[in-house]
mmCIF file of C-alpha atoms in Angstrom:
data_model
loop_
_atom_site.group_PDB
_atom_site.id
_atom_site.type_symbol
_atom_site.label_atom_id
_atom_site.label_comp_id
_atom_site.label_asym_id
_atom_site.label_seq_id
_atom_site.Cartn_x
_atom_site.Cartn_y
_atom_site.Cartn_z
ATOM 1 C CA MET A 174 -68.212 163.743 -102.104
ATOM 2 C CA SER A 175 -66.275 166.243 -100.018
ATOM 3 C CA GLU A 176 -69.159 166.828 -97.650
ATOM 4 C CA HIS A 177 -69.202 163.133 -96.747
ATOM 5 C CA LEU A 178 -65.530 162.443 -96.048
ATOM 6 C CA ILE A 179 -66.449 161.822 -92.407
ATOM 7 C CA GLN A 180 -69.578 159.781 -91.763
ATOM 8 C CA ILE A 181 -71.234 160.520 -88.428
ATOM 9 C CA GLU A 182 -73.527 158.193 -86.494
ATOM 10 C CA GLN A 183 -74.955 158.386 -82.993
ATOM 11 C CA HIS A 184 -75.508 155.238 -80.936
ATOM 12 C CA GLY A 185 -76.812 156.340 -77.557
ATOM 13 C CA GLY A 186 -73.927 158.109 -75.837
ATOM 14 C CA VAL A 187 -71.409 157.038 -78.506
ATOM 15 C CA ARG A 188 -70.598 159.285 -81.491
ATOM 16 C CA VAL A 189 -69.102 157.234 -84.354
ATOM 17 C CA LEU A 190 -66.830 159.054 -86.812
ATOM 18 C CA ARG A 191 -66.017 156.966 -89.889
ATOM 19 C CA LEU A 192 -63.222 158.049 -92.235
ATOM 20 C CA ASN A 193 -64.880 157.814 -95.628
ATOM 21 C CA ARG A 194 -62.520 157.764 -98.610
ATOM 22 C CA PRO A 195 -62.475 153.984 -99.086
ATOM 23 C CA GLU A 196 -61.387 154.271 -102.722
ATOM 24 C CA ALA A 197 -58.180 155.959 -101.476
ATOM 25 C CA LEU A 198 -57.753 153.796 -98.352
ATOM 26 C CA ASN A 199 -59.060 156.774 -96.360
ATOM 27 C CA ALA A 200 -55.918 158.780 -97.095
ATOM 28 C CA PHE A 201 -56.102 162.266 -95.630
ATOM 29 C CA THR A 202 -56.621 165.446 -97.594
ATOM 30 C CA ALA A 203 -56.784 168.946 -96.159
ATOM 31 C CA VAL A 204 -60.555 168.927 -96.641
ATOM 32 C CA MET A 205 -60.909 165.581 -94.882
ATOM 33 C CA LEU A 206 -58.724 166.664 -91.967
ATOM 34 C CA GLY A 207 -60.791 169.826 -91.599
ATOM 35 C CA GLN A 208 -63.993 167.801 -91.549
ATOM 36 C CA LEU A 209 -62.580 165.367 -88.986
ATOM 37 C CA ARG A 210 -61.542 168.180 -86.696
ATOM 38 C CA HIS A 211 -64.952 169.821 -87.099
ATOM 39 C CA ALA A 212 -66.652 166.498 -86.269
ATOM 40 C CA LEU A 213 -64.529 166.168 -83.128
ATOM 41 C CA GLU A 214 -65.371 169.729 -82.095
ATOM 42 C CA ALA A 215 -69.070 168.996 -82.574
ATOM 43 C CA ALA A 216 -68.790 165.826 -80.484
ATOM 44 C CA ALA A 217 -66.941 167.734 -77.771
ATOM 45 C CA ASP A 218 -69.746 170.303 -77.633
ATOM 46 C CA ASP A 219 -72.532 167.703 -77.610
ATOM 47 C CA GLY A 220 -73.595 167.020 -74.028
ATOM 48 C CA PRO A 221 -75.247 163.609 -74.613
ATOM 49 C CA THR A 222 -72.101 162.293 -76.340
ATOM 50 C CA ARG A 223 -69.938 160.565 -73.728
ATOM 51 C CA CYS A 224 -67.524 158.651 -75.976
ATOM 52 C CA VAL A 225 -66.210 158.984 -79.541
ATOM 53 C CA LEU A 226 -65.402 155.970 -81.718
ATOM 54 C CA ILE A 227 -63.237 156.494 -84.829
ATOM 55 C CA THR A 228 -62.920 153.868 -87.550
ATOM 56 C CA GLY A 229 -62.482 153.598 -91.311
ATOM 57 C CA ALA A 230 -64.795 152.726 -94.176
ATOM 58 C CA GLY A 231 -63.804 149.862 -96.436
ATOM 59 C CA ARG A 232 -60.630 147.820 -96.003
ATOM 60 C CA ALA A 233 -58.369 150.444 -94.419
ATOM 61 C CA PHE A 234 -58.302 152.665 -91.363
ATOM 62 C CA SER A 235 -56.177 155.323 -93.066
ATOM 63 C CA ALA A 236 -53.193 155.163 -95.381
ATOM 64 C CA GLY A 237 -51.998 158.517 -94.037
ATOM 65 C CA GLN A 238 -51.526 161.695 -96.016
ATOM 66 C CA ASP A 239 -52.697 161.638 -99.624
ATOM 67 C CA LEU A 240 -49.580 162.733 -101.512
ATOM 68 C CA ALA A 241 -51.745 163.887 -104.413
ATOM 69 C CA ASP A 242 -53.389 166.526 -102.230
ATOM 70 C CA PRO A 243 -52.495 169.952 -103.693
ATOM 71 C CA HIS A 244 -51.290 171.068 -100.253
ATOM 72 C CA VAL A 245 -48.328 168.642 -100.415
ATOM 73 C CA ALA A 246 -48.096 167.287 -103.969
ATOM 74 C CA PRO A 247 -44.807 168.147 -105.711
ATOM 75 C CA SER A 248 -45.230 170.370 -108.748
ATOM 76 C CA SER A 249 -44.597 168.959 -112.209
ATOM 77 C CA ASP A 250 -42.704 172.176 -112.945
ATOM 78 C CA PRO A 251 -39.071 171.667 -111.849
ATOM 79 C CA ALA A 252 -38.689 175.432 -111.474
ATOM 80 C CA ALA A 253 -41.592 175.667 -109.001
ATOM 81 C CA ALA A 254 -40.853 176.102 -105.301
ATOM 82 C CA PRO A 255 -41.484 172.963 -103.211
ATOM 83 C CA LYS A 256 -44.554 172.836 -101.004
ATOM 84 C CA ASP A 257 -44.113 173.712 -97.325
ATOM 85 C CA ILE A 258 -45.269 170.530 -95.567
ATOM 86 C CA GLY A 259 -44.811 172.271 -92.228
ATOM 87 C CA HIS A 260 -47.674 174.562 -93.215
ATOM 88 C CA MET A 261 -49.907 171.499 -93.615
ATOM 89 C CA LEU A 262 -48.896 170.322 -90.152
ATOM 90 C CA ASP A 263 -49.425 173.724 -88.542
ATOM 91 C CA HIS A 264 -52.893 174.212 -89.997
ATOM 92 C CA TYR A 265 -54.300 170.673 -90.052
ATOM 93 C CA TYR A 266 -52.375 167.936 -88.219
ATOM 94 C CA ILE A 267 -51.329 169.834 -85.097
ATOM 95 C CA PRO A 268 -54.852 171.148 -84.368
ATOM 96 C CA LEU A 269 -56.225 167.638 -84.969
ATOM 97 C CA ALA A 270 -53.707 165.952 -82.669
ATOM 98 C CA LEU A 271 -54.280 168.535 -79.934
ATOM 99 C CA ARG A 272 -58.063 168.208 -80.248
ATOM 100 C CA LEU A 273 -57.843 164.416 -79.919
ATOM 101 C CA ARG A 274 -55.645 164.672 -76.829
ATOM 102 C CA SER A 275 -57.926 167.205 -75.151
ATOM 103 C CA MET A 276 -61.344 165.730 -75.900
ATOM 104 C CA PRO A 277 -63.726 166.026 -72.925
ATOM 105 C CA VAL A 278 -64.798 162.414 -73.522
ATOM 106 C CA PRO A 279 -62.819 159.192 -74.099
ATOM 107 C CA VAL A 280 -61.871 158.418 -77.709
ATOM 108 C CA VAL A 281 -61.634 154.853 -79.039
ATOM 109 C CA ALA A 282 -60.007 153.883 -82.343
ATOM 110 C CA ALA A 283 -61.189 150.752 -84.148
ATOM 111 C CA VAL A 284 -58.422 150.033 -86.659
ATOM 112 C CA ASN A 285 -60.072 147.913 -89.324
ATOM 113 C CA GLY A 286 -57.164 147.672 -91.763
ATOM 114 C CA VAL A 287 -53.893 149.354 -92.589
ATOM 115 C CA ALA A 288 -53.007 152.429 -90.514
ATOM 116 C CA ALA A 289 -49.996 154.089 -92.090
ATOM 117 C CA GLY A 290 -48.098 157.312 -91.506
ATOM 118 C CA ALA A 291 -50.310 159.997 -90.026
ATOM 119 C CA GLY A 292 -53.171 157.482 -90.061
ATOM 120 C CA ALA A 293 -51.252 155.264 -87.642
ATOM 121 C CA ASN A 294 -50.307 158.127 -85.346
ATOM 122 C CA MET A 295 -53.809 159.571 -85.351
ATOM 123 C CA ALA A 296 -55.068 156.174 -84.164
ATOM 124 C CA LEU A 297 -52.333 155.928 -81.524
ATOM 125 C CA GLY A 298 -53.336 159.361 -80.250
ATOM 126 C CA CYS A 299 -56.713 157.974 -79.183
ATOM 127 C CA ASP A 300 -57.280 156.746 -75.633
ATOM 128 C CA LEU A 301 -57.906 153.086 -76.487
ATOM 129 C CA VAL A 302 -56.965 151.348 -79.733
ATOM 130 C CA LEU A 303 -58.596 148.103 -80.849
ATOM 131 C CA ALA A 304 -57.430 146.472 -84.069
ATOM 132 C CA ALA A 305 -58.637 143.721 -86.354
ATOM 133 C CA GLU A 306 -56.346 140.701 -86.691
ATOM 134 C CA THR A 307 -55.486 141.633 -90.281
ATOM 135 C CA ALA A 308 -54.832 145.292 -89.456
ATOM 136 C CA SER A 309 -51.304 146.667 -89.580
ATOM 137 C CA PHE A 310 -49.384 149.759 -88.520
ATOM 138 C CA ILE A 311 -46.670 151.383 -90.635
ATOM 139 C CA GLN A 312 -44.495 154.384 -89.835
ATOM 140 C CA ALA A 313 -44.099 155.041 -93.541
ATOM 141 C CA PHE A 314 -42.448 158.457 -93.288
ATOM 142 C CA SER A 315 -38.835 157.381 -93.795
ATOM 143 C CA ARG A 316 -39.798 155.774 -97.100
ATOM 144 C CA ILE A 317 -40.419 159.224 -98.577
ATOM 145 C CA GLY A 318 -37.747 161.203 -96.740
ATOM 146 C CA LEU A 319 -39.834 162.504 -93.837
ATOM 147 C CA LEU A 320 -40.109 161.941 -90.090
ATOM 148 C CA PRO A 321 -43.125 160.776 -88.036
ATOM 149 C CA ASP A 322 -45.701 163.489 -87.509
ATOM 150 C CA CYS A 323 -49.240 163.842 -86.122
ATOM 151 C CA GLY A 324 -47.657 163.235 -82.710
ATOM 152 C CA GLY A 325 -45.582 160.223 -83.725
ATOM 153 C CA THR A 326 -42.280 161.416 -82.255
ATOM 154 C CA TRP A 327 -44.018 161.996 -78.893
ATOM 155 C CA LEU A 328 -46.260 158.935 -78.870
ATOM 156 C CA LEU A 329 -43.956 156.167 -80.092
ATOM 157 C CA PRO A 330 -41.133 156.367 -77.509
ATOM 158 C CA ARG A 331 -43.666 156.721 -74.702
ATOM 159 C CA LEU A 332 -45.639 153.693 -75.867
ATOM 160 C CA VAL A 333 -42.829 151.288 -76.761
ATOM 161 C CA GLY A 334 -39.545 152.880 -75.599
ATOM 162 C CA ARG A 335 -36.856 154.706 -77.554
ATOM 163 C CA ALA A 336 -35.142 151.685 -79.122
ATOM 164 C CA LYS A 337 -38.296 150.138 -80.582
ATOM 165 C CA ALA A 338 -39.690 153.549 -81.544
ATOM 166 C CA LEU A 339 -36.574 154.269 -83.572
ATOM 167 C CA GLU A 340 -36.721 150.849 -85.204
ATOM 168 C CA LEU A 341 -40.325 151.411 -86.273
ATOM 169 C CA ALA A 342 -39.639 154.960 -87.478
ATOM 170 C CA LEU A 343 -36.310 154.395 -89.224
ATOM 171 C CA LEU A 344 -37.063 151.096 -90.975
ATOM 172 C CA GLY A 345 -40.712 151.831 -91.718
ATOM 173 C CA ASP A 346 -41.594 148.128 -91.645
ATOM 174 C CA LYS A 347 -45.172 146.889 -91.451
ATOM 175 C CA LEU A 348 -46.176 145.881 -87.922
ATOM 176 C CA LYS A 349 -48.930 143.290 -87.605
ATOM 177 C CA ALA A 350 -51.738 144.008 -85.155
ATOM 178 C CA ALA A 351 -50.750 141.109 -82.877
ATOM 179 C CA ASP A 352 -47.179 142.403 -82.705
ATOM 180 C CA ALA A 353 -48.416 145.936 -82.007
ATOM 181 C CA ALA A 354 -50.448 144.596 -79.078
ATOM 182 C CA ALA A 355 -47.489 142.568 -77.779
ATOM 183 C CA LEU A 356 -45.371 145.732 -77.774
ATOM 184 C CA GLY A 357 -48.023 147.686 -75.874
ATOM 185 C CA LEU A 358 -48.605 149.972 -78.846
ATOM 186 C CA ILE A 359 -52.344 149.223 -78.911
ATOM 187 C CA SER A 360 -54.918 147.931 -76.435
ATOM 188 C CA ARG A 361 -56.424 144.817 -77.995
ATOM 189 C CA VAL A 362 -56.651 142.643 -81.120
ATOM 190 C CA VAL A 363 -59.916 140.968 -82.108
ATOM 191 C CA PRO A 364 -61.037 138.857 -85.087
ATOM 192 C CA ASP A 365 -61.906 141.000 -88.091
ATOM 193 C CA ALA A 366 -65.588 140.064 -88.032
ATOM 194 C CA GLU A 367 -65.854 141.020 -84.366
ATOM 195 C CA LEU A 368 -64.069 144.390 -84.442
ATOM 196 C CA ALA A 369 -67.105 146.628 -84.930
ATOM 197 C CA ASP A 370 -69.084 144.962 -82.133
ATOM 198 C CA ALA A 371 -66.107 144.777 -79.777
ATOM 199 C CA ALA A 372 -65.214 148.439 -80.300
ATOM 200 C CA MET A 373 -68.819 149.520 -79.827
ATOM 201 C CA ALA A 374 -69.066 147.463 -76.627
ATOM 202 C CA VAL A 375 -65.965 149.211 -75.244
ATOM 203 C CA ALA A 376 -67.269 152.618 -76.310
ATOM 204 C CA GLN A 377 -70.688 151.967 -74.778
ATOM 205 C CA LYS A 378 -69.051 150.871 -71.529
ATOM 206 C CA LEU A 379 -66.978 154.058 -71.416
ATOM 207 C CA ALA A 380 -70.082 156.121 -72.227
ATOM 208 C CA GLY A 381 -71.768 154.722 -69.123
ATOM 209 C CA MET A 382 -68.850 155.518 -66.832
ATOM 210 C CA PRO A 383 -67.958 158.793 -65.020
ATOM 211 C CA THR A 384 -66.708 160.781 -68.025
ATOM 212 C CA ARG A 385 -64.934 163.538 -66.137
ATOM 213 C CA ALA A 386 -62.945 161.038 -64.061
ATOM 214 C CA LEU A 387 -61.891 159.177 -67.231
ATOM 215 C CA VAL A 388 -60.713 162.365 -68.912
ATOM 216 C CA GLU A 389 -58.825 163.529 -65.808
ATOM 217 C CA THR A 390 -57.156 160.098 -65.650
ATOM 218 C CA ARG A 391 -55.875 160.594 -69.200
ATOM 219 C CA ARG A 392 -54.666 164.101 -68.390
ATOM 220 C CA ALA A 393 -52.958 163.028 -65.171
ATOM 221 C CA MET A 394 -51.092 160.215 -66.934
ATOM 222 C CA ASP A 395 -49.972 162.484 -69.765
ATOM 223 C CA GLU A 396 -48.753 165.066 -67.252
ATOM 224 C CA ALA A 397 -47.060 162.430 -65.088
ATOM 225 C CA LEU A 398 -44.848 161.449 -68.024
ATOM 226 C CA ARG A 399 -42.945 164.709 -67.557
ATOM 227 C CA LEU A 400 -43.105 164.895 -63.751
ATOM 228 C CA ASP A 401 -40.997 163.442 -60.979
ATOM 229 C CA PHE A 402 -42.717 161.130 -58.510
ATOM 230 C CA GLU A 403 -43.541 163.637 -55.788
ATOM 231 C CA PRO A 404 -45.059 166.243 -58.148
ATOM 232 C CA ALA A 405 -47.104 163.455 -59.722
ATOM 233 C CA LEU A 406 -48.399 162.497 -56.276
ATOM 234 C CA LYS A 407 -49.353 166.115 -55.591
ATOM 235 C CA GLN A 408 -51.098 166.344 -58.944
ATOM 236 C CA GLU A 409 -53.147 163.263 -58.003
ATOM 237 C CA ALA A 410 -54.173 164.949 -54.775
ATOM 238 C CA VAL A 411 -55.279 168.144 -56.530
ATOM 239 C CA LEU A 412 -57.324 166.311 -59.148
ATOM 240 C CA GLN A 413 -58.755 163.858 -56.629
ATOM 241 C CA SER A 414 -59.870 166.772 -54.489
ATOM 242 C CA GLN A 415 -61.707 168.296 -57.441
ATOM 243 C CA LEU A 416 -63.341 165.017 -58.403
ATOM 244 C CA GLY A 417 -64.333 164.346 -54.809
ATOM 245 C CA PHE A 418 -66.642 167.382 -54.835
ATOM 246 C CA ALA A 419 -68.240 166.424 -58.148
ATOM 247 C CA HIS A 420 -71.592 164.747 -58.670
ATOM 248 C CA ASP A 421 -70.204 161.514 -60.075
ATOM 249 C CA TYR A 422 -68.101 160.651 -57.028
ATOM 250 C CA LEU A 423 -70.973 161.382 -54.650
ATOM 251 C CA GLU A 424 -73.337 159.375 -56.848
ATOM 252 C CA GLY A 425 -70.862 156.530 -57.334
ATOM 253 C CA ALA A 426 -70.125 156.206 -53.635
ATOM 254 C CA ALA A 427 -73.828 156.379 -52.730
ATOM 255 C CA ALA A 428 -74.714 153.781 -55.364
ATOM 256 C CA PHE A 429 -71.974 151.476 -54.105
ATOM 257 C CA LEU A 430 -73.262 151.724 -50.541
ATOM 258 C CA ASP A 431 -76.883 151.329 -51.692
ATOM 259 C CA LYS A 432 -75.947 148.380 -53.934
ATOM 260 C CA ARG A 433 -77.537 149.973 -57.000
ATOM 261 C CA LYS A 434 -76.380 151.050 -60.461
ATOM 262 C CA PRO A 435 -74.988 154.625 -60.456
ATOM 263 C CA GLU A 436 -76.242 157.351 -62.802
ATOM 264 C CA PHE A 437 -73.221 159.375 -63.823
ATOM 265 C CA LYS A 438 -73.762 162.861 -65.253
ATOM 266 C CA ASP A 439 -70.510 164.850 -65.061
ATOM 267 C CA ARG A 440 -68.730 165.661 -68.295
#
């Protein structure tokens, strides 16, 4: 089964990546994380792909790290040295989180069920997050003596503020999808039966838009979080200058003036 832990589908300009360990609630293993990163790299290198959509098979998005994975599972021998979980982060989670944040196309997460631990933070690291009404988000780390990883300590306070981020991380309580949306943690909640179609509609819309401008918007906002106002303004000017010489701006402006549909090509 290991070769099929990530199912890949192409729908026009949208590359769908489906986490595929439904019997384990799509819990991550080192092999699965490697395959997901490889699938993202392939999508990044594929010119016709203009948006990536990530979802889960079965009734879960991802339950987070599989604690039975040999890379993290405690040994039954009390004399054995404990596993270095930081090694797992260095070699699997950090490269995955960085790849998600630097994708040359927008990334949409369709959270179809529980998203716990690293599964929750991987979803939150995507550009837009849609969730089914019965989906939930759990920062489960404190329950097993760990802290949020896969970008959780960076993402949570920026999405919901320090106080709420600490509440979610310290208590580890389940957060319903509607409450996650109300907090600004995710983009949208839709009925369970409509999630796949709604997420695909969003992904297809993004795929038809000026990809480079969308990606630079993400980058500018991430950078602006650490900048003062004036440097952020100057960054806008630099990026806007670059985009203004690109095909998509010239095409978009011409199409607007000609009252026709634009054909965007930049990526």
